[in-house]
Amino acid sequence: MLGVVWGFMIIISVLCAALTGRMEAVSNAVLSGATSAVELLISMVGVMALWTGIMKIADAIGVTKFLANLFSPIMTKLFPDYEKGSPAIKAICMNVTANVLGLGNAATPMGIAAMKEMSRSNKNKFIANNSMVMFVVINTASIQLVPTMISILRQKHGAAFPFDVMPAIWLTSCVALTVGILTAKLLEK
Amino acid sequence: MEKFSFYIIPTIIFIIVGIGLYKKIHIFDLFLKGAKEGFLGTVSIAPSIIGLITAVSMLKASGALDIFTSFMEPFAQLLKIPTQTIPLMLLRPISGSGSLALIDSILGSVGPDSFPGRVASVMMGSTETTFYAIAVYFGAVGIKNTRHAIPAALAADISGFLFSSVVVCLLFKNY
């Protein structure tokens, strides 16, 4: 999928440049694009490393467990097929917590564990059940406490207060997540 | 709003480090372990970022992005969304690195504190790489029929995109 998108981006650029006479600009963009990619990575790597380091401490002091417990009642409502304290609910709570804390590396294995638990009680192994769909929909909506990546980008481009969009992001995430959950519930039958 | 956002990050770090000290945990060792993961994680996305930022730069330099955006202008005005954010809305659910490349170029041309810059930031921060998550999680357990997962996930994305402009207007009084 991405391969096709990427390929088309390049083909369209060269064709469009040939038609509009902008080949010189595109030629320069090849070089400057690759260079600016590395500049972006350099500006990202420091904050990303710092933040994952802080979050490692957060995990060790029990923030993850605390949040997972906090989410447990909500999750049992959203996943009525599983009881409170069941392995599926536990894995779901850990996945959601990892996402909230921005621990992408930890969230995916937890999420796969949750899917495997839900797959166990699935009648048809190839068709998703309601809980699996609900879980994936929650994962496709971002619910991140500190949107690190976007703040780094804003700072790189000279934002006066890189973090000032955080409340706006939280609100928008909540709206998107609610719409996702409601749509999933509506389409269940 | 600005004053409040100053407090968020230092407060989070203060609480985490404070509790760590109180519980006598080896906080610096943990920090190093986590920071190494974050460092290597960023390095591991370098090849795809280089490929995609180059493609986005080419697209922009060729004028193709401008032509596409001007086509989309009527839609954007109808939905009261900044025109510059339309390519981002289309790429966001498909590719994380691709949308990162796009928003880097958007913030570079309109500025992060402009209205389109803020809306693009909120769009990026409040949504996920939907199709990637769908592929990873259903793929892991061999599900072939994802039923209503894609419509529901896209409904969430679209509502997030549309709400982004609204919330930026609400929370930032200068627009």
PDB file of N, CA and C in Angstrom, chain A residues 2 13 20 22-23 26-27 29 35 37 48 54 72 95-96 99 104 116 120 123 126 142 145 150 160 177:
ATOM      1  N   LEU A   2       1.762   1.337   1.000  1.00  0.00           N
ATOM      2  CA  LEU A   2       2.616   2.520   1.104  1.00  0.00           C
ATOM      3  C   LEU A   2       3.574   2.582  -0.077  1.00  0.00           C
ATOM      4  N   SER A  13       5.462  13.652  -9.365  1.00  0.00           N
ATOM      5  CA  SER A  13       6.337  14.823  -9.238  1.00  0.00           C
ATOM      6  C   SER A  13       7.125  15.053 -10.522  1.00  0.00           C
ATOM      7  N   THR A  20       5.252  21.418 -16.233  1.00  0.00           N
ATOM      8  CA  THR A  20       5.217  22.816 -15.793  1.00  0.00           C
ATOM      9  C   THR A  20       6.592  23.484 -15.851  1.00  0.00           C
ATOM     10  N   ARG A  22       9.383  22.695 -14.140  1.00  0.00           N
ATOM     11  CA  ARG A  22       9.989  22.917 -12.825  1.00  0.00           C
ATOM     12  C   ARG A  22      11.016  21.841 -12.491  1.00  0.00           C
ATOM     13  N   MET A  23      11.629  21.266 -13.522  1.00  0.00           N
ATOM     14  CA  MET A  23      12.536  20.139 -13.285  1.00  0.00           C
ATOM     15  C   MET A  23      13.725  20.526 -12.408  1.00  0.00           C
ATOM     16  N   VAL A  26      12.677  20.337  -8.829  1.00  0.00           N
ATOM     17  CA  VAL A  26      12.509  18.955  -8.374  1.00  0.00           C
ATOM     18  C   VAL A  26      13.864  18.301  -8.168  1.00  0.00           C
ATOM     19  N   SER A  27      14.792  18.596  -9.086  1.00  0.00           N
ATOM     20  CA  SER A  27      16.145  18.051  -8.960  1.00  0.00           C
ATOM     21  C   SER A  27      16.780  18.496  -7.643  1.00  0.00           C
ATOM     22  N   ALA A  29      15.089  19.396  -5.023  1.00  0.00           N
ATOM     23  CA  ALA A  29      14.291  18.847  -3.925  1.00  0.00           C
ATOM     24  C   ALA A  29      14.752  17.447  -3.556  1.00  0.00           C
ATOM     25  N   THR A  35      18.350  15.607   2.795  1.00  0.00           N
ATOM     26  CA  THR A  35      19.085  16.301   3.856  1.00  0.00           C
ATOM     27  C   THR A  35      18.147  16.755   4.969  1.00  0.00           C
ATOM     28  N   ALA A  37      15.402  15.491   5.808  1.00  0.00           N
ATOM     29  CA  ALA A  37      14.909  14.332   6.556  1.00  0.00           C
ATOM     30  C   ALA A  37      15.833  14.026   7.719  1.00  0.00           C
ATOM     31  N   MET A  48      12.724  12.285  21.822  1.00  0.00           N
ATOM     32  CA  MET A  48      12.147  10.935  21.863  1.00  0.00           C
ATOM     33  C   MET A  48      12.875  10.075  22.903  1.00  0.00           C
ATOM     34  N   ILE A  54      12.026   8.854  30.546  1.00  0.00           N
ATOM     35  CA  ILE A  54      11.148   9.271  31.654  1.00  0.00           C
ATOM     36  C   ILE A  54      10.008   8.260  31.832  1.00  0.00           C
ATOM     37  N   SER A  72      -9.887  -0.247  33.866  1.00  0.00           N
ATOM     38  CA  SER A  72     -10.544  -1.554  33.910  1.00  0.00           C
ATOM     39  C   SER A  72     -12.083  -1.497  33.908  1.00  0.00           C
ATOM     40  N   ASN A  95      -2.609  -2.427  27.123  1.00  0.00           N
ATOM     41  CA  ASN A  95      -2.397  -1.834  25.791  1.00  0.00           C
ATOM     42  C   ASN A  95      -2.854  -0.374  25.767  1.00  0.00           C
ATOM     43  N   VAL A  96      -4.050  -0.119  26.315  1.00  0.00           N
ATOM     44  CA  VAL A  96      -4.578   1.250  26.314  1.00  0.00           C
ATOM     45  C   VAL A  96      -3.658   2.165  27.134  1.00  0.00           C
ATOM     46  N   ASN A  99      -0.561   3.051  25.258  1.00  0.00           N
ATOM     47  CA  ASN A  99      -0.863   4.060  24.245  1.00  0.00           C
ATOM     48  C   ASN A  99      -0.995   5.445  24.854  1.00  0.00           C
ATOM     49  N   GLY A 104       4.818   3.345  22.438  1.00  0.00           N
ATOM     50  CA  GLY A 104       4.464   2.578  21.239  1.00  0.00           C
ATOM     51  C   GLY A 104       5.070   1.192  21.217  1.00  0.00           C
ATOM     52  N   LYS A 116      -4.981 -12.085  20.721  1.00  0.00           N
ATOM     53  CA  LYS A 116      -4.869 -13.551  20.820  1.00  0.00           C
ATOM     54  C   LYS A 116      -5.855 -14.082  21.851  1.00  0.00           C
ATOM     55  N   ARG A 120      -9.201 -16.593  21.018  1.00  0.00           N
ATOM     56  CA  ARG A 120      -9.436 -17.874  21.666  1.00  0.00           C
ATOM     57  C   ARG A 120     -10.932 -18.211  21.769  1.00  0.00           C
ATOM     58  N   LYS A 123     -15.761 -17.661  17.585  1.00  0.00           N
ATOM     59  CA  LYS A 123     -16.375 -18.853  16.979  1.00  0.00           C
ATOM     60  C   LYS A 123     -15.768 -19.154  15.613  1.00  0.00           C
ATOM     61  N   PHE A 126     -11.711 -16.740  11.256  1.00  0.00           N
ATOM     62  CA  PHE A 126     -11.331 -15.788  10.203  1.00  0.00           C
ATOM     63  C   PHE A 126     -12.182 -14.520  10.221  1.00  0.00           C
ATOM     64  N   SER A 142      -6.068   7.916  18.393  1.00  0.00           N
ATOM     65  CA  SER A 142      -4.924   8.215  19.245  1.00  0.00           C
ATOM     66  C   SER A 142      -5.400   8.776  20.577  1.00  0.00           C
ATOM     67  N   LEU A 145      -1.293  11.090  26.116  1.00  0.00           N
ATOM     68  CA  LEU A 145      -1.212  12.150  27.116  1.00  0.00           C
ATOM     69  C   LEU A 145      -0.301  13.286  26.636  1.00  0.00           C
ATOM     70  N   ILE A 150       4.588  15.665  17.610  1.00  0.00           N
ATOM     71  CA  ILE A 150       4.079  16.910  17.042  1.00  0.00           C
ATOM     72  C   ILE A 150       4.695  18.120  17.752  1.00  0.00           C
ATOM     73  N   ALA A 160       6.083  29.496  19.202  1.00  0.00           N
ATOM     74  CA  ALA A 160       6.349  30.243  20.430  1.00  0.00           C
ATOM     75  C   ALA A 160       6.202  29.318  21.646  1.00  0.00           C
ATOM     76  N   LEU A 177     -12.427   9.454  19.397  1.00  0.00           N
ATOM     77  CA  LEU A 177     -12.570   8.153  20.051  1.00  0.00           C
ATOM     78  C   LEU A 177     -14.042   7.837  20.314  1.00  0.00           C
TER      79      LEU A 177
END
